[in-house]
Coordinates of C-alpha atoms and ligand atoms in Angstrom, one line a residue:
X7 CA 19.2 -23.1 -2.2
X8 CA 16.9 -21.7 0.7
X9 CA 18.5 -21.3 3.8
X10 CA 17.1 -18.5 6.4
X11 CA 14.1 -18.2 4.9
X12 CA 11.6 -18.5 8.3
X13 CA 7.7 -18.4 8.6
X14 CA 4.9 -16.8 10.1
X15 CA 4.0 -18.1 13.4
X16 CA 0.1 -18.1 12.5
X17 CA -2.4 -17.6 9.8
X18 CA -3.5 -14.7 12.0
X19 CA 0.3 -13.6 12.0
X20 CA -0.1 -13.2 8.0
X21 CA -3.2 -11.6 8.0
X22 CA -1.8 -8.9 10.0
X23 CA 1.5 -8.8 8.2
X24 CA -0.6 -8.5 4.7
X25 CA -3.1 -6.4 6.4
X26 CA -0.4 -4.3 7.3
X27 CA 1.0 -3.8 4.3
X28 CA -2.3 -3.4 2.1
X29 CA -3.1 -0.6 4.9
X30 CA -1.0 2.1 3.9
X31 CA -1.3 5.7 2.9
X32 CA -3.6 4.7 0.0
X33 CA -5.9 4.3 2.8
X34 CA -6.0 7.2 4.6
X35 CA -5.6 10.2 2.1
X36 CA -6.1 8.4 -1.4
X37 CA -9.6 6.6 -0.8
X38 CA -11.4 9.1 1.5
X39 CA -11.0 12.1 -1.4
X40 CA -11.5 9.8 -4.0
X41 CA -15.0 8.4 -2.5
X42 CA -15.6 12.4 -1.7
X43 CA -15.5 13.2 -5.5
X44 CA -16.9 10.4 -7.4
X45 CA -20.2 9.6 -6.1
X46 CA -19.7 8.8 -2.1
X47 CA -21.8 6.0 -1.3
X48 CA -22.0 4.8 -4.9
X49 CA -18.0 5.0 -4.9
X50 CA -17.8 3.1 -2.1
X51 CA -20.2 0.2 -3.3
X52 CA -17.9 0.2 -6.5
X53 CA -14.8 -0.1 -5.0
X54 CA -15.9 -2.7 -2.7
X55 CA -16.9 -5.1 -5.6
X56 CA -13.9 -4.2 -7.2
X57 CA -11.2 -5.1 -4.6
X58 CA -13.3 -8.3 -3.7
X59 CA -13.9 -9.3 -7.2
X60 CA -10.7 -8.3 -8.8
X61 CA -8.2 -7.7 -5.3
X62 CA -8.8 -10.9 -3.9
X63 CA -8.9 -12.7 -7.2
X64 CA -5.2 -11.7 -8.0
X65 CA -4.9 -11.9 -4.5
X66 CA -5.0 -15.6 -4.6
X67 CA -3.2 -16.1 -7.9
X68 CA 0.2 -14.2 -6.4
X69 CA 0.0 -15.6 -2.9
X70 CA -0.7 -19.1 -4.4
X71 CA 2.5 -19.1 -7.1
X72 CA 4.4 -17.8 -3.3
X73 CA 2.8 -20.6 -1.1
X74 CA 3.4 -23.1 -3.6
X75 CA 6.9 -22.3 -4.8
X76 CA 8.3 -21.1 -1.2
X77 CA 10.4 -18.4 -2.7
X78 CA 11.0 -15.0 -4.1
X79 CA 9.5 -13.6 -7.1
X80 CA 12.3 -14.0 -9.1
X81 CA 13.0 -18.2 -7.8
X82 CA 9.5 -18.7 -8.0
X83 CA 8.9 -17.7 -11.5
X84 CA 12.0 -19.9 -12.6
X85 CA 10.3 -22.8 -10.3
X86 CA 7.1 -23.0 -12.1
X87 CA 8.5 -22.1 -15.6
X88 CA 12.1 -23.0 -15.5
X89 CA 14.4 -22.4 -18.7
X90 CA 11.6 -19.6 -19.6
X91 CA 12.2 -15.8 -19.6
X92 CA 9.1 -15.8 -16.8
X93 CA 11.0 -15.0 -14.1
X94 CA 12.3 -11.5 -15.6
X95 CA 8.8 -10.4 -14.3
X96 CA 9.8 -11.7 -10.9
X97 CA 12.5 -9.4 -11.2
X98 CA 10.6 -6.6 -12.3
X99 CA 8.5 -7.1 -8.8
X100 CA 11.7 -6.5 -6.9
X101 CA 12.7 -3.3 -9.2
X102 CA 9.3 -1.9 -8.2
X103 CA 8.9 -2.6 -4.8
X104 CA 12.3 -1.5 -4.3
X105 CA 11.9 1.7 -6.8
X106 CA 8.5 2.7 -4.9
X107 CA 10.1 2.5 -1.1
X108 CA 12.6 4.6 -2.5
X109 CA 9.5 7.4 -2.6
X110 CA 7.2 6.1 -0.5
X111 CA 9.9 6.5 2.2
X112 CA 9.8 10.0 1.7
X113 CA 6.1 10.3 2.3
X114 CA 6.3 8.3 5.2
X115 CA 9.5 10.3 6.7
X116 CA 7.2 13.7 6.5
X117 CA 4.3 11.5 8.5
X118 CA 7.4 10.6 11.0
X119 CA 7.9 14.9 11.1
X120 CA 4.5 15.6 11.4
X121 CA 3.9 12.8 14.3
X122 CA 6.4 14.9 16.2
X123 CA 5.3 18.3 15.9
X124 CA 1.9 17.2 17.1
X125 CA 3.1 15.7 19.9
X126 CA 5.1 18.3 20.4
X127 CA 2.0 20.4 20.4
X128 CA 2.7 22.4 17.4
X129 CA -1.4 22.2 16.5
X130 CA -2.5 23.2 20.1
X131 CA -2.3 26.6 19.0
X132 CA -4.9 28.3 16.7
X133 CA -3.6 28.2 13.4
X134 CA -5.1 29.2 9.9
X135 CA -4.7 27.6 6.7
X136 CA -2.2 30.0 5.1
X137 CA 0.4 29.3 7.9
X138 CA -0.2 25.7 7.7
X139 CA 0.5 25.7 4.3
X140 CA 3.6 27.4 4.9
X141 CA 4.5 25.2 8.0
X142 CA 4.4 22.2 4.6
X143 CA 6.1 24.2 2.2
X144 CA 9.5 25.0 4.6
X145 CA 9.3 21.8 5.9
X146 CA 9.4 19.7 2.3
X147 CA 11.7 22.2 0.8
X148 CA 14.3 21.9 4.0
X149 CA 17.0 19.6 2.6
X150 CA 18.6 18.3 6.0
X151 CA 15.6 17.5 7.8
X152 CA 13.8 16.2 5.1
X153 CA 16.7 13.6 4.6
X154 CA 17.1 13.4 8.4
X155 CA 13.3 12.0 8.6
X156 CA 13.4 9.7 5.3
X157 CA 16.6 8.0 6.7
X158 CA 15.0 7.5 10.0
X159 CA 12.3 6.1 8.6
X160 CA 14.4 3.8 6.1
X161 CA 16.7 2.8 9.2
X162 CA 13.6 2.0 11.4
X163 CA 12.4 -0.3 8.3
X164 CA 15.3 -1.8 8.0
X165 CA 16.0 -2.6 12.0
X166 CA 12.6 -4.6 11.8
X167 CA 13.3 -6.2 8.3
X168 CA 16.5 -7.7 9.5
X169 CA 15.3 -9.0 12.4
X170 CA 13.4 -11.5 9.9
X171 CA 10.2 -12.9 9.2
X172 CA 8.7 -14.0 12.7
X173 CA 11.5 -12.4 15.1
X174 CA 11.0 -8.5 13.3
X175 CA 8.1 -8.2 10.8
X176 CA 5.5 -10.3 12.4
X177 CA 6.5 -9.2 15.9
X178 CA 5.9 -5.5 15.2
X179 CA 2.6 -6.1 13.3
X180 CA 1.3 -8.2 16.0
X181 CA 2.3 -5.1 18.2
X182 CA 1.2 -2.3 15.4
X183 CA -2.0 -3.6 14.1
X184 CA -3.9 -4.2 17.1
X185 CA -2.8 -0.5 18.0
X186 CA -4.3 0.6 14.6
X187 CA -7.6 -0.8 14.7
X188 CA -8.0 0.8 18.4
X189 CA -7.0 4.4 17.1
X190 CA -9.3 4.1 14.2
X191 CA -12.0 3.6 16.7
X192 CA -11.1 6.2 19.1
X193 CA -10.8 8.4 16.3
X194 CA -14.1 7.8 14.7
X195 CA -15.8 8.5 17.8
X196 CA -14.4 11.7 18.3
X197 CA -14.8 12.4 14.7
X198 CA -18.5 12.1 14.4
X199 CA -19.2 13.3 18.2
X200 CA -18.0 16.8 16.6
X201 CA -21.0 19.3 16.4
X202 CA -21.6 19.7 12.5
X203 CA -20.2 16.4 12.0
X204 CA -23.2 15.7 9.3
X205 CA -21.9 18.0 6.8
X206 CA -18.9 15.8 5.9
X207 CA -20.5 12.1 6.8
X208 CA -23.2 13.7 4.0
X209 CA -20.2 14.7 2.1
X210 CA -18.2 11.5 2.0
X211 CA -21.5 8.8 1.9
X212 CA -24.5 10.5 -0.2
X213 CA -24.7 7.7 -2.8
X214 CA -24.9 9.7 -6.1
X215 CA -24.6 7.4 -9.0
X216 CA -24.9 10.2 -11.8
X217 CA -21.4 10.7 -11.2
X218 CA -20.1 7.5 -11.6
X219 CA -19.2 7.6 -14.9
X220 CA -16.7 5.5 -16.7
X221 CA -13.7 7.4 -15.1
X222 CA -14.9 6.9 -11.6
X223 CA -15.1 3.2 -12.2
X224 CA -11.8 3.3 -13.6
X225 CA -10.4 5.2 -10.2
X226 CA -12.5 3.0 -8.2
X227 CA -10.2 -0.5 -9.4
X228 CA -7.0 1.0 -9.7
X229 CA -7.3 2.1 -5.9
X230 CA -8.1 -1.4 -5.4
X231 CA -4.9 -2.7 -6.9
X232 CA -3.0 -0.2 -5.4
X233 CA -4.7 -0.3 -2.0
X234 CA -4.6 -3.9 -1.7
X235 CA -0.6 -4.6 -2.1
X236 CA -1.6 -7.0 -4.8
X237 CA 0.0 -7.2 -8.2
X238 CA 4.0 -6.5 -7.2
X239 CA 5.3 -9.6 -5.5
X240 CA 4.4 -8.7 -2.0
X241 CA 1.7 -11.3 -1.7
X242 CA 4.1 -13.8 -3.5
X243 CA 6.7 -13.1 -0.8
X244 CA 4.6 -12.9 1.9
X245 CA 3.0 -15.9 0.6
X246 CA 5.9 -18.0 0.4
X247 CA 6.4 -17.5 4.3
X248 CA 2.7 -19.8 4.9
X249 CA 2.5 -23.3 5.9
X250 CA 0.1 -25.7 3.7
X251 CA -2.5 -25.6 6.4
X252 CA -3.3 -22.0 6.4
X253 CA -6.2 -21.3 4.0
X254 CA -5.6 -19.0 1.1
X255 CA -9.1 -18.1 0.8
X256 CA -9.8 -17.3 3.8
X257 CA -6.8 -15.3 4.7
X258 CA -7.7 -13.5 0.9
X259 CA -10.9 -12.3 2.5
X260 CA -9.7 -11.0 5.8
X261 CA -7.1 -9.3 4.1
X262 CA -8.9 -7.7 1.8
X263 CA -11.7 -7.0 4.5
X264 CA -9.6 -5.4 6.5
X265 CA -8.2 -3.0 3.9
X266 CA -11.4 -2.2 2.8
X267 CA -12.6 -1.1 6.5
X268 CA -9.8 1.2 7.2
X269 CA -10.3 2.7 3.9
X270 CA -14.3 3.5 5.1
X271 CA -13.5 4.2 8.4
X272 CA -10.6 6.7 7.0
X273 CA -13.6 8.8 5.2
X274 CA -15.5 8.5 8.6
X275 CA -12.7 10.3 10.6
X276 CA -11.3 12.6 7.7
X277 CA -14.7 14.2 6.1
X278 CA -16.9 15.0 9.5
X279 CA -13.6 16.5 11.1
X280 CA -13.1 18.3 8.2
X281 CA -16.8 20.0 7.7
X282 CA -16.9 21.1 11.1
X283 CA -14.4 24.1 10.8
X284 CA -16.2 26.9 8.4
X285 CA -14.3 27.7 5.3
X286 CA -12.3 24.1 4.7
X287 CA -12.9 22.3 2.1
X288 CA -11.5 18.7 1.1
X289 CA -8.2 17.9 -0.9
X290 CA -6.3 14.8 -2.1
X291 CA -2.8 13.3 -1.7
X292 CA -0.3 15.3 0.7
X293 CA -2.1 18.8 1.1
X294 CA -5.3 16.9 3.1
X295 CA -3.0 15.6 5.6
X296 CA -0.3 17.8 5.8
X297 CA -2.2 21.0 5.0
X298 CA -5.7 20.7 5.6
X299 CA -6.4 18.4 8.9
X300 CA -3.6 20.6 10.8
X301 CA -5.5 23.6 10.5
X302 CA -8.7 21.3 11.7
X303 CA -6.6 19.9 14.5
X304 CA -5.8 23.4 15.8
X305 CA -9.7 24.5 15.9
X306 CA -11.5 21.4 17.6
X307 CA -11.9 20.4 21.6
X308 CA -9.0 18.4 21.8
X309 CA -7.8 18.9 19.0
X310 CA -4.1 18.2 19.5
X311 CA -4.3 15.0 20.9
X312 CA -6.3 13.6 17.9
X313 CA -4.0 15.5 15.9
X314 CA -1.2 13.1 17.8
X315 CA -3.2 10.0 17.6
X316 CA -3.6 10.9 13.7
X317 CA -0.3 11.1 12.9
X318 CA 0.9 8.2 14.9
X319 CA -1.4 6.1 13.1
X320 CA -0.4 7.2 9.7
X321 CA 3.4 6.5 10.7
X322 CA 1.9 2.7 11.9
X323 CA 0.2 2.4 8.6
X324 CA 3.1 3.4 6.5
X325 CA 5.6 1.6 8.5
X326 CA 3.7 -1.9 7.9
X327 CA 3.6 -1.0 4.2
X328 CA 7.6 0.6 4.0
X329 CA 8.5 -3.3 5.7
X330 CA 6.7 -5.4 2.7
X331 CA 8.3 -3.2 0.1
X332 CA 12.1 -3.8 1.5
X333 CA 11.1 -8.0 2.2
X334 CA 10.4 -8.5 -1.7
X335 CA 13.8 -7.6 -2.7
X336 CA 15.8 -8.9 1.0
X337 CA 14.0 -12.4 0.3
X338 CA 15.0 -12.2 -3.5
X339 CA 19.0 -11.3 -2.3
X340 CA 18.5 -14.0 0.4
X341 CA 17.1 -17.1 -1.6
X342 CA 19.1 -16.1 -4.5
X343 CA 22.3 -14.9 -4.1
X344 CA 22.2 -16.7 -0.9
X345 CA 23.2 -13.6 1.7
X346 CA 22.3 -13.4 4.6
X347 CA 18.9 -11.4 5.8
X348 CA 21.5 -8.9 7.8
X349 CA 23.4 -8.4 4.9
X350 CA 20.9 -7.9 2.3
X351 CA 18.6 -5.7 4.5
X352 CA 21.8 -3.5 5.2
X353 CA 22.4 -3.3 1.7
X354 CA 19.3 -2.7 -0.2
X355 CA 18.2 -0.1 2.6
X356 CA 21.4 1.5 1.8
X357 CA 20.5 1.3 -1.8
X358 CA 17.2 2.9 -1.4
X359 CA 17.9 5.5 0.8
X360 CA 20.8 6.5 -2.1
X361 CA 17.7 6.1 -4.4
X362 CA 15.6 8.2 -2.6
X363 CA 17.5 10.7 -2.3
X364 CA 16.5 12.8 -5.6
X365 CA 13.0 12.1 -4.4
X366 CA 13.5 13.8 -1.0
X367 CA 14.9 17.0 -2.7
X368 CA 11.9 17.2 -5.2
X369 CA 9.9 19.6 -2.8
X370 CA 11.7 22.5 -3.2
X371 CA 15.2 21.3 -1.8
X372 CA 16.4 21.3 -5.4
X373 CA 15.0 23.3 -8.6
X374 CA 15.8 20.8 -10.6
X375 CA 14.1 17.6 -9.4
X376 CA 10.9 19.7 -8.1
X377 CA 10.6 20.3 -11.9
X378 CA 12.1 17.9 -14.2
X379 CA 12.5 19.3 -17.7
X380 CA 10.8 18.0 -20.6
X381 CA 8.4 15.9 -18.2
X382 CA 6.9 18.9 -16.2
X383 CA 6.6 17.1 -12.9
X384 CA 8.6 16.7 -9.9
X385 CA 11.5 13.7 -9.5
X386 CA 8.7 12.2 -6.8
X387 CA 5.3 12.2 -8.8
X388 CA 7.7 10.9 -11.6
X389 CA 8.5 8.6 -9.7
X390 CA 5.0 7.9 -8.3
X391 CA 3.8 8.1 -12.3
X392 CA 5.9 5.4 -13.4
X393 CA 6.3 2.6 -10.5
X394 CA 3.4 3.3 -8.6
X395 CA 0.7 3.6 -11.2
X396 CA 1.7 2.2 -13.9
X397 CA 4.1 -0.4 -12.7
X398 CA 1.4 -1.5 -9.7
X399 CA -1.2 -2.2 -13.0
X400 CA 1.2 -3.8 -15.3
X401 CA 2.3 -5.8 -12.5
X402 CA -1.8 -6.9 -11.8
X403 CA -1.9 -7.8 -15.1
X404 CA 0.9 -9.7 -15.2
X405 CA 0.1 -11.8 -12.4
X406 CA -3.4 -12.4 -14.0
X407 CA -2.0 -13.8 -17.5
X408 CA 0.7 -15.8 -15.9
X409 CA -2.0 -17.8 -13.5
X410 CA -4.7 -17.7 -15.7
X411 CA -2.8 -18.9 -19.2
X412 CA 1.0 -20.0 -18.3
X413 CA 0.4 -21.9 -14.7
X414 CA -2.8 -22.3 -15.7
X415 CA -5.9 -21.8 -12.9
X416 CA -6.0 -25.4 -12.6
X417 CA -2.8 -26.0 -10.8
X418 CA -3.4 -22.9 -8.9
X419 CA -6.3 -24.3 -7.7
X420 CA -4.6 -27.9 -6.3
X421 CA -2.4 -25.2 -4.4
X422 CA -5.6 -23.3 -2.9
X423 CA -7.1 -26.7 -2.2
X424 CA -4.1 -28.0 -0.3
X425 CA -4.9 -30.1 3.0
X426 CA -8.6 -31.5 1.9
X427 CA -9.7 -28.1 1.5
X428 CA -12.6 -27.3 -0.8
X429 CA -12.4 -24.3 -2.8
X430 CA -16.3 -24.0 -3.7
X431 CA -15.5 -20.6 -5.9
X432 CA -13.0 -22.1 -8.0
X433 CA -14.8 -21.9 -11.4
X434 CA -15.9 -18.6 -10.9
X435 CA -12.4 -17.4 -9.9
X436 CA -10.5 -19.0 -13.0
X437 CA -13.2 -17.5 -15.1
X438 CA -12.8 -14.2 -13.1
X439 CA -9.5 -15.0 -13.5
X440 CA -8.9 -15.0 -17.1
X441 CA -12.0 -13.6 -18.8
X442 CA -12.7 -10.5 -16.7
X443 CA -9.5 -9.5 -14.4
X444 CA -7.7 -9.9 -17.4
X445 CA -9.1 -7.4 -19.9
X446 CA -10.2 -5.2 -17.6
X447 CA -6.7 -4.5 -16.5
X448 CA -5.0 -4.9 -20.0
X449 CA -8.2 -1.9 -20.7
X450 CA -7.1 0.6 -17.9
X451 CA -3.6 0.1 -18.7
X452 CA -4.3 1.2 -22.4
X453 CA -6.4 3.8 -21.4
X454 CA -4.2 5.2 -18.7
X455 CA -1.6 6.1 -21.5
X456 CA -4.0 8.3 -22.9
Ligands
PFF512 N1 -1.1 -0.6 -0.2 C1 -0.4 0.6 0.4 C2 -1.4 1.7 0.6 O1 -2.6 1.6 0.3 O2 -0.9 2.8 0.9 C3 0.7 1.1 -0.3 C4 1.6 0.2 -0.9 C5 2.2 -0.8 -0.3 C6 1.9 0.5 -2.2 C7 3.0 -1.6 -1.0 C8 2.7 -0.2 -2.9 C9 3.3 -1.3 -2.3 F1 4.1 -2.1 -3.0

């Protein structure tokens, strides 16, 4: 049944291939604004407990069914439950992995755009925030480039995909991360060298726990889920790649780590930078990056090669993440249906960029999906609405009820504990397990609907 299948080189090799996927645009222009708004410090403290307590938890329940099965989603399911309907959730993983690159891509094709107008030195030139934000709004709303940059960036995904699990993905993380992590620095230096960069680092960090209200909790955990790759087969795939002797646990906690750092150190670049030009003032989602740091960019002492450096990480970031979507469903078509990885990364990335393509003309390209009738919203936040937020948490939960009630923690466990390890935590991660990741999902999914 498995044939191609490979495996990471190293455990450090996974850590930067989960690392890299976790790291993602979440990172950079969901967390900072998020932290900004609910409470700073206090935010931040909240969201760390959450993606430790509940991140790593089902962090360790996915990559453990992946580790111990050696397969897809879909296979694994029908491994541990066989003759069960189990594995339809498997194959709900690869639907939303798939469904979400098929928008995600988009996001990540304007990041490719904007990387090259910086380093073409379109922000070297003073610029104020009314042409910027009509620099965003032709650029989204042009039909041919925007599909230009989205198939780019689904054809550079797929040229790394194919070349398979050690030989392409692991390769260019090895290569990518490392590159990260010495931007981020860079960055942050020049960030909070700035003149007036208190404002913002007062901004994003003055703990204020009168606004952490039940909602702010609430935001705090589902960033978590969505921020750490957890919950929608990733970590199952990328977890079925591991050898026996690489430690779960550990690996969990770097992972998560790492995440979380980027995520801080995001704020720590984003919010000084910001607060140093008069007059701008923070936003979420794509009008931060795309809108408001250009303007910033344009106004600082060397402005336009952060700008550069910026950009190219965000394209790094997204790229990592764009490669773990596409795996979940190649390793599905490859253990399953037996392809090969060539043939199934051709094919799905063909899919999705056919997928996508509604997406890519829902910023003005086409009146109709920038406006869906009867639901209000554009074909991408749609999209977003239903894959990302509410398929990322149903997924979560899932994982959570199928380890801690079908599996059942214990045999998780003998999986975490393989090769004489101890696993000193393991009463207090079933019990997280089942009596408080449980519930607390099943609560925000609930709540969400309303
Ligand atoms: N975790 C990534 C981020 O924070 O941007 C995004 C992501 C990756 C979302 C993989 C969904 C996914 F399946």
């Amino acid at each position: 049944m498995e044939t191609n299948r490979g495996s990471w080189g190293s455990k450090t090799a996974f850590i930067l291939v989960a690392a890299g996927s976790a790291v993602g645009l979440g990172n950079i222009w969901r967390f900072p604004y998020q932290a900004g708004i609910n409470g700073g410090a206090a935010f931040v403290l909240i969201y760390i407990v959450a993606a430790f307590v509940l991140g790593l938890t089902v962090f360790l329940a996915e990559a453990a069914i992946g580790r111990a099965t050696g397969k897809n989603p879909v296979c694994a399911l029908r491994a541990l439950k066989p003759n069960t309907r189990w594995h339809w959730f498997g194959a709900m993983g690869v639907v939303i992995c798939t469904m979400v690159l098929s928008y995600y891509g988009v996001i990540a094709g304007w990041t490719l755009g904007y990387a090259a107008k910086a380093v073409g030195g379109e922000f070297s030139r003073p610029m104020d925030q009314q042409l910027v934000a009509k620099m965003f709004t032709d650029f989204a709303s042009n039909p041919g480039l925007m599909l230009l940059l989205f198939f780019a960036f689904i054809l550079i995904t797929v040229l790394v995909v194919s070349r398979g699990v050690q030989g392409g993905i692991e390769k260019l993380a090895k290569m990518l991360m490392p590159l990260l992590f010495l931007l981020l620095v860079l960055m942050v230096l020049r960030a909070v060298t700035l003149e007036g960069s208190s404002k913002g680092l007062a901004f994003y960090l003055n703990p204020d726990f009168s606004k952490l209200n039940a909602a702010a909790v609430m935001s705090a955990i589902s960033q978590a889920f969505f921020s750490t790759s957890v919950g929608v087969g990733i970590m199952l795939t990328y977890g079925s790649y591991l050898r026996r002797s690489n430690r779960l646990v550990s690996c969990g906690m770097w992972i998560i780590g790492l995440d979380t750092l980027v995520a801080v150190i995001a704020g720590l670049i984003i919010f000084p930078t910001l607060f140093t030009v008069p007059g701008m003032t923070p936003a979420q989602g794509p009008e931060l990056v795309f809108v408001v740091l250009p303007v910033v960019f344009s106004k600082i002492p060397l402005g336009a090669l952060f700008g550069a450096m910026f950009f190219l990480l965000v394209v790094i970031a997204a790229l990592t993440s764009t490669i773990s979507l596409l795996e979940v469903g190649v390793s599905y078509l490859v253990d399953y249906r037996q392809w090969t990885r060539r043939k199934a990364t051709w094919l799905l990335g063909g899919l999705v960029a056919l997928l996508g393509i509604p997406s890519v003309l829902s910023q003005g390209g086409s009146k109709f999906f920038s406006r869906l009738p009867v639901i209000g919203m554009s074909f991408l936040d749609t999209m977003d609405k239903i894959f990302g937020a509410y398929g990322y948490t149903f997924g979560a939960l899932f994982i959570a009820v199928f380890v801690g009630f079908v599996w059942k923690p214990k045999a998780a466990i003998a999986e975490i504990e393989q090769e004489g390890y101890r696993f000193r935590l393991k009463k207090v991660w079933a019990f997280t397990l089942r009596w408080i990741a449980t519930p607390l999902i099943l609560v925000m999914l609930v709540s969400s609907f309303f």
